Amino acid sequence: MAKNSLKTIDEFLAPKRFALIGLSRDPKKFSRAVFKELHAKGFDIYPVNPNMDDLEGIKSYHDVADLTENVKHALFMTPKVNTAGAVDHAIHSGLTHIWIQQGAETKEAVETARQNGVKLVHGACIMMHANPTGVHKFHRLLSKLFGAFPKN
């Protein structure tokens, strides 16, 4: 598991606002479950998918560069083959906090984020940290019990 700090995780989540890069059009995909649950918990989520105009009445952006100025955080749920390029593009579009969802990360994407000095969380599931419920709350407990939960 990645060496993330609770401070960086809390900084990412604090504004309760982020872009979700790679949100799937398929309602059965995990990114859609993340969107739905976190939106219900009061997070302002800005979907980014070049093939989608809106999701359930919420505007979807075709490019991260089109986001409003107040969005500086992005959660990446992209296919691994696209993650490094998407991270690089987001950084050069002005995003300052990057969370690469567990399963989407690549060494190249992590290195790109580190080289550009953005705040980075990677190799972790956002659902264990954003007011977890259900199975994610249980996973959080297990993570703490086995010493894998991030520390400050």
PDB file of N, CA, C and O in Angstrom, residues 30-75:
ATOM      1  N   PHE A  30     -17.584   0.837 -10.892  1.00  0.00           N
ATOM      2  CA  PHE A  30     -17.311   1.338  -9.543  1.00  0.00           C
ATOM      3  C   PHE A  30     -17.270   2.859  -9.497  1.00  0.00           C
ATOM      4  O   PHE A  30     -17.718   3.469  -8.523  1.00  0.00           O
ATOM      5  N   SER A  31     -16.762   3.494 -10.542  1.00  0.00           N
ATOM      6  CA  SER A  31     -16.692   4.963 -10.534  1.00  0.00           C
ATOM      7  C   SER A  31     -18.080   5.578 -10.395  1.00  0.00           C
ATOM      8  O   SER A  31     -18.247   6.623  -9.768  1.00  0.00           O
ATOM      9  N   ARG A  32     -19.072   4.938 -10.960  1.00  0.00           N
ATOM     10  CA  ARG A  32     -20.443   5.436 -10.837  1.00  0.00           C
ATOM     11  C   ARG A  32     -20.956   5.272  -9.411  1.00  0.00           C
ATOM     12  O   ARG A  32     -21.660   6.138  -8.891  1.00  0.00           O
ATOM     13  N   ALA A  33     -20.605   4.167  -8.750  1.00  0.00           N
ATOM     14  CA  ALA A  33     -20.999   3.965  -7.348  1.00  0.00           C
ATOM     15  C   ALA A  33     -20.332   5.012  -6.460  1.00  0.00           C
ATOM     16  O   ALA A  33     -20.960   5.562  -5.551  1.00  0.00           O
ATOM     17  N   VAL A  34     -19.069   5.312  -6.733  1.00  0.00           N
ATOM     18  CA  VAL A  34     -18.347   6.343  -5.979  1.00  0.00           C
ATOM     19  C   VAL A  34     -19.033   7.690  -6.180  1.00  0.00           C
ATOM     20  O   VAL A  34     -19.303   8.407  -5.213  1.00  0.00           O
ATOM     21  N   PHE A  35     -19.318   8.025  -7.429  1.00  0.00           N
ATOM     22  CA  PHE A  35     -19.987   9.286  -7.721  1.00  0.00           C
ATOM     23  C   PHE A  35     -21.306   9.382  -6.956  1.00  0.00           C
ATOM     24  O   PHE A  35     -21.569  10.369  -6.272  1.00  0.00           O
ATOM     25  N   LYS A  36     -22.112   8.379  -7.071  1.00  0.00           N
ATOM     26  CA  LYS A  36     -23.448   8.398  -6.467  1.00  0.00           C
ATOM     27  C   LYS A  36     -23.379   8.518  -4.945  1.00  0.00           C
ATOM     28  O   LYS A  36     -24.064   9.342  -4.341  1.00  0.00           O
ATOM     29  N   GLU A  37     -22.532   7.719  -4.316  1.00  0.00           N
ATOM     30  CA  GLU A  37     -22.444   7.736  -2.854  1.00  0.00           C
ATOM     31  C   GLU A  37     -21.859   9.045  -2.325  1.00  0.00           C
ATOM     32  O   GLU A  37     -22.384   9.631  -1.382  1.00  0.00           O
ATOM     33  N   LEU A  38     -20.778   9.509  -2.923  1.00  0.00           N
ATOM     34  CA  LEU A  38     -20.165  10.741  -2.423  1.00  0.00           C
ATOM     35  C   LEU A  38     -21.030  11.964  -2.730  1.00  0.00           C
ATOM     36  O   LEU A  38     -21.095  12.890  -1.925  1.00  0.00           O
ATOM     37  N   HIS A  39     -21.708  11.953  -3.860  1.00  0.00           N
ATOM     38  CA  HIS A  39     -22.649  13.038  -4.162  1.00  0.00           C
ATOM     39  C   HIS A  39     -23.757  13.066  -3.110  1.00  0.00           C
ATOM     40  O   HIS A  39     -24.135  14.141  -2.625  1.00  0.00           O
ATOM     41  N   ALA A  40     -24.265  11.896  -2.727  1.00  0.00           N
ATOM     42  CA  ALA A  40     -25.309  11.808  -1.696  1.00  0.00           C
ATOM     43  C   ALA A  40     -24.794  12.282  -0.330  1.00  0.00           C
ATOM     44  O   ALA A  40     -25.579  12.756   0.501  1.00  0.00           O
ATOM     45  N   LYS A  41     -23.494  12.184  -0.104  1.00  0.00           N
ATOM     46  CA  LYS A  41     -22.890  12.631   1.156  1.00  0.00           C
ATOM     47  C   LYS A  41     -22.536  14.114   1.136  1.00  0.00           C
ATOM     48  O   LYS A  41     -21.916  14.616   2.063  1.00  0.00           O
ATOM     49  N   GLY A  42     -22.902  14.817   0.071  1.00  0.00           N
ATOM     50  CA  GLY A  42     -22.700  16.261   0.022  1.00  0.00           C
ATOM     51  C   GLY A  42     -21.455  16.733  -0.694  1.00  0.00           C
ATOM     52  O   GLY A  42     -21.143  17.924  -0.673  1.00  0.00           O
ATOM     53  N   PHE A  43     -20.737  15.845  -1.350  1.00  0.00           N
ATOM     54  CA  PHE A  43     -19.569  16.259  -2.113  1.00  0.00           C
ATOM     55  C   PHE A  43     -20.018  16.856  -3.444  1.00  0.00           C
ATOM     56  O   PHE A  43     -20.932  16.346  -4.082  1.00  0.00           O
ATOM     57  N   ASP A  44     -19.370  17.949  -3.851  1.00  0.00           N
ATOM     58  CA  ASP A  44     -19.562  18.518  -5.182  1.00  0.00           C
ATOM     59  C   ASP A  44     -18.578  17.812  -6.099  1.00  0.00           C
ATOM     60  O   ASP A  44     -17.368  17.996  -5.971  1.00  0.00           O
ATOM     61  N   ILE A  45     -19.109  17.012  -6.995  1.00  0.00           N
ATOM     62  CA  ILE A  45     -18.254  16.232  -7.882  1.00  0.00           C
ATOM     63  C   ILE A  45     -18.457  16.723  -9.309  1.00  0.00           C
ATOM     64  O   ILE A  45     -19.588  16.862  -9.775  1.00  0.00           O
ATOM     65  N   TYR A  46     -17.354  16.990  -9.969  1.00  0.00           N
ATOM     66  CA  TYR A  46     -17.346  17.484 -11.333  1.00  0.00           C
ATOM     67  C   TYR A  46     -16.888  16.343 -12.245  1.00  0.00           C
ATOM     68  O   TYR A  46     -15.689  16.088 -12.360  1.00  0.00           O
ATOM     69  N   PRO A  47     -17.833  15.642 -12.879  1.00  0.00           N
ATOM     70  CA  PRO A  47     -17.455  14.539 -13.756  1.00  0.00           C
ATOM     71  C   PRO A  47     -16.638  15.020 -14.953  1.00  0.00           C
ATOM     72  O   PRO A  47     -16.934  16.070 -15.526  1.00  0.00           O
ATOM     73  N   VAL A  48     -15.621  14.250 -15.300  1.00  0.00           N
ATOM     74  CA  VAL A  48     -14.826  14.541 -16.496  1.00  0.00           C
ATOM     75  C   VAL A  48     -14.797  13.274 -17.347  1.00  0.00           C
ATOM     76  O   VAL A  48     -14.261  12.247 -16.927  1.00  0.00           O
ATOM     77  N   ASN A  49     -15.403  13.375 -18.524  1.00  0.00           N
ATOM     78  CA  ASN A  49     -15.436  12.280 -19.476  1.00  0.00           C
ATOM     79  C   ASN A  49     -15.702  12.906 -20.849  1.00  0.00           C
ATOM     80  O   ASN A  49     -16.729  13.563 -21.028  1.00  0.00           O
ATOM     81  N   PRO A  50     -14.799  12.731 -21.788  1.00  0.00           N
ATOM     82  CA  PRO A  50     -14.967  13.377 -23.096  1.00  0.00           C
ATOM     83  C   PRO A  50     -16.187  12.881 -23.877  1.00  0.00           C
ATOM     84  O   PRO A  50     -16.585  13.505 -24.855  1.00  0.00           O
ATOM     85  N   ASN A  51     -16.786  11.796 -23.420  1.00  0.00           N
ATOM     86  CA  ASN A  51     -17.914  11.211 -24.137  1.00  0.00           C
ATOM     87  C   ASN A  51     -19.251  11.382 -23.424  1.00  0.00           C
ATOM     88  O   ASN A  51     -20.207  10.679 -23.735  1.00  0.00           O
ATOM     89  N   MET A  52     -19.301  12.318 -22.472  1.00  0.00           N
ATOM     90  CA  MET A  52     -20.523  12.488 -21.696  1.00  0.00           C
ATOM     91  C   MET A  52     -20.782  13.974 -21.482  1.00  0.00           C
ATOM     92  O   MET A  52     -19.879  14.720 -21.118  1.00  0.00           O
ATOM     93  N   ASP A  53     -22.025  14.412 -21.714  1.00  0.00           N
ATOM     94  CA  ASP A  53     -22.383  15.818 -21.505  1.00  0.00           C
ATOM     95  C   ASP A  53     -22.926  16.086 -20.111  1.00  0.00           C
ATOM     96  O   ASP A  53     -22.754  17.169 -19.577  1.00  0.00           O
ATOM     97  N   ASP A  54     -23.614  15.107 -19.548  1.00  0.00           N
ATOM     98  CA  ASP A  54     -24.113  15.268 -18.182  1.00  0.00           C
ATOM     99  C   ASP A  54     -24.367  13.899 -17.579  1.00  0.00           C
ATOM    100  O   ASP A  54     -24.443  12.894 -18.274  1.00  0.00           O
ATOM    101  N   LEU A  55     -24.470  13.882 -16.265  1.00  0.00           N
ATOM    102  CA  LEU A  55     -24.761  12.664 -15.530  1.00  0.00           C
ATOM    103  C   LEU A  55     -25.833  12.984 -14.505  1.00  0.00           C
ATOM    104  O   LEU A  55     -25.581  13.777 -13.581  1.00  0.00           O
ATOM    105  N   GLU A  56     -26.991  12.427 -14.708  1.00  0.00           N
ATOM    106  CA  GLU A  56     -28.098  12.633 -13.778  1.00  0.00           C
ATOM    107  C   GLU A  56     -28.336  14.117 -13.495  1.00  0.00           C
ATOM    108  O   GLU A  56     -28.519  14.532 -12.359  1.00  0.00           O
ATOM    109  N   GLY A  57     -28.290  14.922 -14.560  1.00  0.00           N
ATOM    110  CA  GLY A  57     -28.546  16.349 -14.438  1.00  0.00           C
ATOM    111  C   GLY A  57     -27.353  17.182 -14.009  1.00  0.00           C
ATOM    112  O   GLY A  57     -27.457  18.399 -13.876  1.00  0.00           O
ATOM    113  N   ILE A  58     -26.221  16.554 -13.788  1.00  0.00           N
ATOM    114  CA  ILE A  58     -24.998  17.275 -13.403  1.00  0.00           C
ATOM    115  C   ILE A  58     -24.107  17.376 -14.635  1.00  0.00           C
ATOM    116  O   ILE A  58     -23.839  16.372 -15.303  1.00  0.00           O
ATOM    117  N   LYS A  59     -23.669  18.604 -14.927  1.00  0.00           N
ATOM    118  CA  LYS A  59     -22.822  18.832 -16.097  1.00  0.00           C
ATOM    119  C   LYS A  59     -21.568  17.980 -16.016  1.00  0.00           C
ATOM    120  O   LYS A  59     -20.908  17.901 -15.003  1.00  0.00           O
ATOM    121  N   SER A  60     -21.223  17.351 -17.122  1.00  0.00           N
ATOM    122  CA  SER A  60     -19.978  16.603 -17.245  1.00  0.00           C
ATOM    123  C   SER A  60     -19.054  17.395 -18.159  1.00  0.00           C
ATOM    124  O   SER A  60     -19.492  17.935 -19.182  1.00  0.00           O
ATOM    125  N   TYR A  61     -17.810  17.474 -17.799  1.00  0.00           N
ATOM    126  CA  TYR A  61     -16.815  18.223 -18.570  1.00  0.00           C
ATOM    127  C   TYR A  61     -16.081  17.266 -19.501  1.00  0.00           C
ATOM    128  O   TYR A  61     -15.724  16.155 -19.110  1.00  0.00           O
ATOM    129  N   HIS A  62     -15.845  17.723 -20.708  1.00  0.00           N
ATOM    130  CA  HIS A  62     -15.139  16.894 -21.678  1.00  0.00           C
ATOM    131  C   HIS A  62     -13.638  16.893 -21.425  1.00  0.00           C
ATOM    132  O   HIS A  62     -12.948  15.952 -21.822  1.00  0.00           O
ATOM    133  N   ASP A  63     -13.140  17.938 -20.770  1.00  0.00           N
ATOM    134  CA  ASP A  63     -11.702  18.082 -20.535  1.00  0.00           C
ATOM    135  C   ASP A  63     -11.485  18.744 -19.184  1.00  0.00           C
ATOM    136  O   ASP A  63     -12.208  19.681 -18.830  1.00  0.00           O
ATOM    137  N   VAL A  64     -10.495  18.287 -18.469  1.00  0.00           N
ATOM    138  CA  VAL A  64     -10.181  18.859 -17.161  1.00  0.00           C
ATOM    139  C   VAL A  64      -9.842  20.348 -17.269  1.00  0.00           C
ATOM    140  O   VAL A  64     -10.088  21.116 -16.342  1.00  0.00           O
ATOM    141  N   ALA A  65      -9.340  20.758 -18.396  1.00  0.00           N
ATOM    142  CA  ALA A  65      -9.003  22.171 -18.606  1.00  0.00           C
ATOM    143  C   ALA A  65     -10.247  23.061 -18.632  1.00  0.00           C
ATOM    144  O   ALA A  65     -10.142  24.269 -18.461  1.00  0.00           O
ATOM    145  N   ASP A  66     -11.413  22.473 -18.813  1.00  0.00           N
ATOM    146  CA  ASP A  66     -12.673  23.238 -18.857  1.00  0.00           C
ATOM    147  C   ASP A  66     -13.292  23.468 -17.479  1.00  0.00           C
ATOM    148  O   ASP A  66     -14.296  24.165 -17.367  1.00  0.00           O
ATOM    149  N   LEU A  67     -12.713  22.892 -16.447  1.00  0.00           N
ATOM    150  CA  LEU A  67     -13.264  23.039 -15.094  1.00  0.00           C
ATOM    151  C   LEU A  67     -13.196  24.486 -14.620  1.00  0.00           C
ATOM    152  O   LEU A  67     -12.341  25.250 -15.053  1.00  0.00           O
ATOM    153  N   THR A  68     -14.067  24.834 -13.697  1.00  0.00           N
ATOM    154  CA  THR A  68     -14.045  26.171 -13.115  1.00  0.00           C
ATOM    155  C   THR A  68     -12.812  26.337 -12.239  1.00  0.00           C
ATOM    156  O   THR A  68     -12.218  25.353 -11.794  1.00  0.00           O
ATOM    157  N   GLU A  69     -12.448  27.569 -11.964  1.00  0.00           N
ATOM    158  CA  GLU A  69     -11.243  27.869 -11.192  1.00  0.00           C
ATOM    159  C   GLU A  69     -11.265  27.324  -9.777  1.00  0.00           C
ATOM    160  O   GLU A  69     -10.226  27.103  -9.183  1.00  0.00           O
ATOM    161  N   ASN A  70     -12.458  27.112  -9.215  1.00  0.00           N
ATOM    162  CA  ASN A  70     -12.518  26.665  -7.828  1.00  0.00           C
ATOM    163  C   ASN A  70     -12.295  25.163  -7.661  1.00  0.00           C
ATOM    164  O   ASN A  70     -12.294  24.658  -6.550  1.00  0.00           O
ATOM    165  N   VAL A  71     -12.088  24.430  -8.742  1.00  0.00           N
ATOM    166  CA  VAL A  71     -11.820  22.994  -8.665  1.00  0.00           C
ATOM    167  C   VAL A  71     -10.318  22.778  -8.827  1.00  0.00           C
ATOM    168  O   VAL A  71      -9.766  22.973  -9.914  1.00  0.00           O
ATOM    169  N   LYS A  72      -9.670  22.403  -7.739  1.00  0.00           N
ATOM    170  CA  LYS A  72      -8.220  22.195  -7.747  1.00  0.00           C
ATOM    171  C   LYS A  72      -7.833  20.767  -7.378  1.00  0.00           C
ATOM    172  O   LYS A  72      -6.661  20.431  -7.326  1.00  0.00           O
ATOM    173  N   HIS A  73      -8.843  19.944  -7.075  1.00  0.00           N
ATOM    174  CA  HIS A  73      -8.602  18.563  -6.663  1.00  0.00           C
ATOM    175  C   HIS A  73      -9.211  17.622  -7.695  1.00  0.00           C
ATOM    176  O   HIS A  73     -10.273  17.920  -8.255  1.00  0.00           O
ATOM    177  N   ALA A  74      -8.562  16.478  -7.922  1.00  0.00           N
ATOM    178  CA  ALA A  74      -9.094  15.508  -8.873  1.00  0.00           C
ATOM    179  C   ALA A  74      -8.847  14.091  -8.390  1.00  0.00           C
ATOM    180  O   ALA A  74      -7.756  13.757  -7.932  1.00  0.00           O
ATOM    181  N   LEU A  75      -9.897  13.293  -8.486  1.00  0.00           N
ATOM    182  CA  LEU A  75      -9.830  11.861  -8.229  1.00  0.00           C
ATOM    183  C   LEU A  75      -9.739  11.172  -9.590  1.00  0.00           C
ATOM    184  O   LEU A  75     -10.572  11.415 -10.464  1.00  0.00           O
TER     185      LEU A  75
END
